[in-house]
């Protein structure tokens, strides 16, 4: 199996069986995101204690890439610091928009690197991360329009 097929398999698995796909009762942060190009919608929930993301979850609907990206993101965030989350956001965004070597620090998140070859889908993959940034800023009712993409 080549690496691209393997990545595709991980994405489809996360789309079919999304991790952390539920409303969080004991949340400290929350934000909603919408990608009008594709119709993807997400709400991201976080429980942050002492600068550590103790729990992360999401609900939403949309294409396979947007849902898989949110699933992978929430899985990766648990136990990480807020600073690490910001760093990943920037690295993930760069991975999909710039011609640079892919940072190894992104771990499993690199499975979405292939999305770069489909520019129309980049916003699907980054929606979860833009929504995360909004949640970290305690923006509880704003809709990310992804103007920075
Ligand atoms: Zn999409």
PDB file of C-alpha atoms and ligand atoms in Angstrom:
ATOM      1  CA  UNK A   1       0.000   0.000   0.000  1.00  0.00           C
ATOM      2  CA  UNK A   2       1.542   3.325  -0.935  1.00  0.00           C
ATOM      3  CA  UNK A   3       1.597   6.200   1.514  1.00  0.00           C
ATOM      4  CA  UNK A   4      -1.162   8.090  -0.275  1.00  0.00           C
ATOM      5  CA  UNK A   5      -3.514   5.117  -0.090  1.00  0.00           C
ATOM      6  CA  UNK A   6      -2.676   4.679   3.583  1.00  0.00           C
ATOM      7  CA  UNK A   7      -3.466   8.336   4.288  1.00  0.00           C
ATOM      8  CA  UNK A   8      -6.717   7.996   2.354  1.00  0.00           C
ATOM      9  CA  UNK A   9      -7.617   5.006   4.492  1.00  0.00           C
ATOM     10  CA  UNK A  10      -7.021   6.941   7.744  1.00  0.00           C
ATOM     11  CA  UNK A  11      -9.152   9.841   6.499  1.00  0.00           C
ATOM     12  CA  UNK A  12     -12.021   7.561   5.494  1.00  0.00           C
ATOM     13  CA  UNK A  13     -11.819   5.743   8.823  1.00  0.00           C
ATOM     14  CA  UNK A  14     -12.060   9.009  10.776  1.00  0.00           C
ATOM     15  CA  UNK A  15     -14.949  10.116   8.575  1.00  0.00           C
ATOM     16  CA  UNK A  16     -16.860   6.865   9.099  1.00  0.00           C
ATOM     17  CA  UNK A  17     -16.030   6.624  12.796  1.00  0.00           C
ATOM     18  CA  UNK A  18     -15.321  10.161  14.003  1.00  0.00           C
ATOM     19  CA  UNK A  19     -13.519  10.366  17.364  1.00  0.00           C
ATOM     20  CA  UNK A  20     -14.807  12.736  20.053  1.00  0.00           C
ATOM     21  CA  UNK A  21     -17.969  13.469  18.086  1.00  0.00           C
ATOM     22  CA  UNK A  22     -20.284  14.722  20.815  1.00  0.00           C
ATOM     23  CA  UNK A  23     -21.478  17.846  22.602  1.00  0.00           C
ATOM     24  CA  UNK A  24     -19.337  18.552  25.667  1.00  0.00           C
ATOM     25  CA  UNK A  25     -21.207  19.297  28.874  1.00  0.00           C
ATOM     26  CA  UNK A  26     -18.261  20.478  30.978  1.00  0.00           C
ATOM     27  CA  UNK A  27     -16.707  22.780  28.434  1.00  0.00           C
ATOM     28  CA  UNK A  28     -14.663  25.884  29.099  1.00  0.00           C
ATOM     29  CA  UNK A  29     -14.390  27.029  25.474  1.00  0.00           C
ATOM     30  CA  UNK A  30     -16.583  26.675  22.410  1.00  0.00           C
ATOM     31  CA  UNK A  31     -16.796  28.073  18.883  1.00  0.00           C
ATOM     32  CA  UNK A  32     -18.642  27.483  15.653  1.00  0.00           C
ATOM     33  CA  UNK A  33     -17.126  27.373  12.209  1.00  0.00           C
ATOM     34  CA  UNK A  34     -18.629  27.375   8.747  1.00  0.00           C
ATOM     35  CA  UNK A  35     -17.043  26.844   5.366  1.00  0.00           C
ATOM     36  CA  UNK A  36     -19.450  28.351   2.813  1.00  0.00           C
ATOM     37  CA  UNK A  37     -17.488  26.962  -0.147  1.00  0.00           C
ATOM     38  CA  UNK A  38     -18.420  23.416   0.772  1.00  0.00           C
ATOM     39  CA  UNK A  39     -21.179  23.818   3.367  1.00  0.00           C
ATOM     40  CA  UNK A  40     -19.126  22.271   6.182  1.00  0.00           C
ATOM     41  CA  UNK A  41     -20.256  23.143   9.713  1.00  0.00           C
ATOM     42  CA  UNK A  42     -18.469  22.464  12.970  1.00  0.00           C
ATOM     43  CA  UNK A  43     -18.788  23.283  16.629  1.00  0.00           C
ATOM     44  CA  UNK A  44     -15.607  22.680  18.621  1.00  0.00           C
ATOM     45  CA  UNK A  45     -15.666  22.201  22.400  1.00  0.00           C
ATOM     46  CA  UNK A  46     -12.696  22.363  24.753  1.00  0.00           C
ATOM     47  CA  UNK A  47     -12.140  21.806  28.436  1.00  0.00           C
ATOM     48  CA  UNK A  48      -8.999  23.700  29.394  1.00  0.00           C
ATOM     49  CA  UNK A  49      -7.550  23.414  32.905  1.00  0.00           C
ATOM     50  CA  UNK A  50      -4.322  25.164  33.889  1.00  0.00           C
ATOM     51  CA  UNK A  51      -3.411  25.776  30.251  1.00  0.00           C
ATOM     52  CA  UNK A  52      -3.806  22.071  29.366  1.00  0.00           C
ATOM     53  CA  UNK A  53      -6.480  20.916  26.934  1.00  0.00           C
ATOM     54  CA  UNK A  54      -7.982  18.167  29.074  1.00  0.00           C
ATOM     55  CA  UNK A  55     -10.737  17.332  26.609  1.00  0.00           C
ATOM     56  CA  UNK A  56     -11.703  18.225  23.046  1.00  0.00           C
ATOM     57  CA  UNK A  57     -14.764  17.286  21.040  1.00  0.00           C
ATOM     58  CA  UNK A  58     -16.813  18.452  18.078  1.00  0.00           C
ATOM     59  CA  UNK A  59     -20.166  18.107  16.381  1.00  0.00           C
ATOM     60  CA  UNK A  60     -20.938  19.042  12.825  1.00  0.00           C
ATOM     61  CA  UNK A  61     -21.738  17.963   9.358  1.00  0.00           C
ATOM     62  CA  UNK A  62     -20.010  18.273   6.053  1.00  0.00           C
ATOM     63  CA  UNK A  63     -17.675  16.509   3.697  1.00  0.00           C
ATOM     64  CA  UNK A  64     -15.360  13.637   4.627  1.00  0.00           C
ATOM     65  CA  UNK A  65     -12.289  15.852   4.808  1.00  0.00           C
ATOM     66  CA  UNK A  66     -13.828  18.412   7.181  1.00  0.00           C
ATOM     67  CA  UNK A  67     -15.136  15.720   9.534  1.00  0.00           C
ATOM     68  CA  UNK A  68     -11.963  13.628   9.447  1.00  0.00           C
ATOM     69  CA  UNK A  69      -9.857  16.718  10.083  1.00  0.00           C
ATOM     70  CA  UNK A  70     -11.937  17.636  13.152  1.00  0.00           C
ATOM     71  CA  UNK A  71     -11.748  14.052  14.407  1.00  0.00           C
ATOM     72  CA  UNK A  72      -7.958  13.892  14.001  1.00  0.00           C
ATOM     73  CA  UNK A  73      -7.568  17.328  15.563  1.00  0.00           C
ATOM     74  CA  UNK A  74      -9.592  16.622  18.696  1.00  0.00           C
ATOM     75  CA  UNK A  75      -7.744  13.336  19.142  1.00  0.00           C
ATOM     76  CA  UNK A  76      -4.373  15.066  18.828  1.00  0.00           C
ATOM     77  CA  UNK A  77      -5.222  17.931  21.191  1.00  0.00           C
ATOM     78  CA  UNK A  78      -6.000  15.993  24.349  1.00  0.00           C
ATOM     79  CA  UNK A  79      -3.363  16.523  27.012  1.00  0.00           C
ATOM     80  CA  UNK A  80      -1.599  19.237  25.021  1.00  0.00           C
ATOM     81  CA  UNK A  81      -0.974  22.814  26.047  1.00  0.00           C
ATOM     82  CA  UNK A  82      -2.715  25.808  24.509  1.00  0.00           C
ATOM     83  CA  UNK A  83       0.652  26.894  23.047  1.00  0.00           C
ATOM     84  CA  UNK A  84       1.087  23.520  21.329  1.00  0.00           C
ATOM     85  CA  UNK A  85      -2.395  23.889  19.850  1.00  0.00           C
ATOM     86  CA  UNK A  86      -1.486  27.322  18.424  1.00  0.00           C
ATOM     87  CA  UNK A  87       1.758  25.935  17.009  1.00  0.00           C
ATOM     88  CA  UNK A  88      -0.055  23.033  15.349  1.00  0.00           C
ATOM     89  CA  UNK A  89      -2.605  25.407  13.856  1.00  0.00           C
ATOM     90  CA  UNK A  90       0.170  27.387  12.159  1.00  0.00           C
ATOM     91  CA  UNK A  91       2.087  24.294  11.056  1.00  0.00           C
ATOM     92  CA  UNK A  92      -1.046  22.596   9.750  1.00  0.00           C
ATOM     93  CA  UNK A  93      -2.028  25.713   7.830  1.00  0.00           C
ATOM     94  CA  UNK A  94       1.468  25.999   6.358  1.00  0.00           C
ATOM     95  CA  UNK A  95       1.490  22.331   5.383  1.00  0.00           C
ATOM     96  CA  UNK A  96      -1.577  22.911   3.205  1.00  0.00           C
ATOM     97  CA  UNK A  97      -0.744  26.320   1.797  1.00  0.00           C
ATOM     98  CA  UNK A  98       3.031  26.609   1.473  1.00  0.00           C
ATOM     99  CA  UNK A  99       5.792  24.721  -0.289  1.00  0.00           C
ATOM    100  CA  UNK A 100       7.824  23.763   2.737  1.00  0.00           C
ATOM    101  CA  UNK A 101       8.904  20.431   4.180  1.00  0.00           C
ATOM    102  CA  UNK A 102       6.153  18.954   6.333  1.00  0.00           C
ATOM    103  CA  UNK A 103       6.978  19.377  10.050  1.00  0.00           C
ATOM    104  CA  UNK A 104       7.420  15.996  11.725  1.00  0.00           C
ATOM    105  CA  UNK A 105       5.900  17.482  14.884  1.00  0.00           C
ATOM    106  CA  UNK A 106       2.471  17.213  13.273  1.00  0.00           C
ATOM    107  CA  UNK A 107       2.536  13.431  13.813  1.00  0.00           C
ATOM    108  CA  UNK A 108      -0.658  11.788  12.566  1.00  0.00           C
ATOM    109  CA  UNK A 109      -2.050  15.063  11.244  1.00  0.00           C
ATOM    110  CA  UNK A 110       0.184  14.675   8.169  1.00  0.00           C
ATOM    111  CA  UNK A 111      -2.386  12.292   6.687  1.00  0.00           C
ATOM    112  CA  UNK A 112      -4.179  15.428   5.469  1.00  0.00           C
ATOM    113  CA  UNK A 113      -1.132  16.729   3.594  1.00  0.00           C
ATOM    114  CA  UNK A 114      -2.489  15.300   0.324  1.00  0.00           C
ATOM    115  CA  UNK A 115      -5.368  17.779   0.450  1.00  0.00           C
ATOM    116  CA  UNK A 116      -2.883  20.400  -0.705  1.00  0.00           C
ATOM    117  CA  UNK A 117      -3.152  19.074  -4.260  1.00  0.00           C
ATOM    118  CA  UNK A 118      -6.871  19.928  -4.209  1.00  0.00           C
ATOM    119  CA  UNK A 119      -6.911  23.684  -3.460  1.00  0.00           C
ATOM    120  CA  UNK A 120     -10.708  23.776  -3.301  1.00  0.00           C
ATOM    121  CA  UNK A 121     -10.603  21.355  -0.364  1.00  0.00           C
ATOM    122  CA  UNK A 122      -7.958  23.116   1.725  1.00  0.00           C
ATOM    123  CA  UNK A 123     -10.626  25.103   3.578  1.00  0.00           C
ATOM    124  CA  UNK A 124     -12.415  21.860   4.407  1.00  0.00           C
ATOM    125  CA  UNK A 125      -9.278  20.585   6.127  1.00  0.00           C
ATOM    126  CA  UNK A 126      -8.446  23.840   7.916  1.00  0.00           C
ATOM    127  CA  UNK A 127     -12.001  24.591   9.130  1.00  0.00           C
ATOM    128  CA  UNK A 128     -11.563  22.603  12.353  1.00  0.00           C
ATOM    129  CA  UNK A 129      -8.353  24.468  13.108  1.00  0.00           C
ATOM    130  CA  UNK A 130      -9.818  27.912  12.437  1.00  0.00           C
ATOM    131  CA  UNK A 131     -12.705  26.969  14.702  1.00  0.00           C
ATOM    132  CA  UNK A 132     -10.231  25.804  17.339  1.00  0.00           C
ATOM    133  CA  UNK A 133      -8.445  29.158  17.216  1.00  0.00           C
ATOM    134  CA  UNK A 134     -11.776  30.919  17.679  1.00  0.00           C
ATOM    135  CA  UNK A 135     -12.557  28.667  20.654  1.00  0.00           C
ATOM    136  CA  UNK A 136      -9.170  29.372  22.222  1.00  0.00           C
ATOM    137  CA  UNK A 137      -9.970  33.072  21.930  1.00  0.00           C
ATOM    138  CA  UNK A 138     -13.212  32.410  23.840  1.00  0.00           C
ATOM    139  CA  UNK A 139     -15.216  33.522  20.870  1.00  0.00           C
ATOM    140  CA  UNK A 140     -18.401  31.716  21.764  1.00  0.00           C
ATOM    141  CA  UNK A 141     -20.714  32.857  19.015  1.00  0.00           C
ATOM    142  CA  UNK A 142     -18.565  34.000  16.144  1.00  0.00           C
ATOM    143  CA  UNK A 143     -18.520  32.259  12.801  1.00  0.00           C
ATOM    144  CA  UNK A 144     -15.099  31.824  11.262  1.00  0.00           C
ATOM    145  CA  UNK A 145     -15.205  32.998   7.696  1.00  0.00           C
ATOM    146  CA  UNK A 146     -11.663  31.794   7.002  1.00  0.00           C
ATOM    147  CA  UNK A 147     -10.599  35.090   5.530  1.00  0.00           C
ATOM    148  CA  UNK A 148      -6.990  34.260   6.352  1.00  0.00           C
ATOM    149  CA  UNK A 149      -6.947  31.153   4.173  1.00  0.00           C
TER     150      UNK A 149
HETATM  151 ZN1  LIG B   1     -15.773  20.302   2.783  1.00  0.00          ZN
END
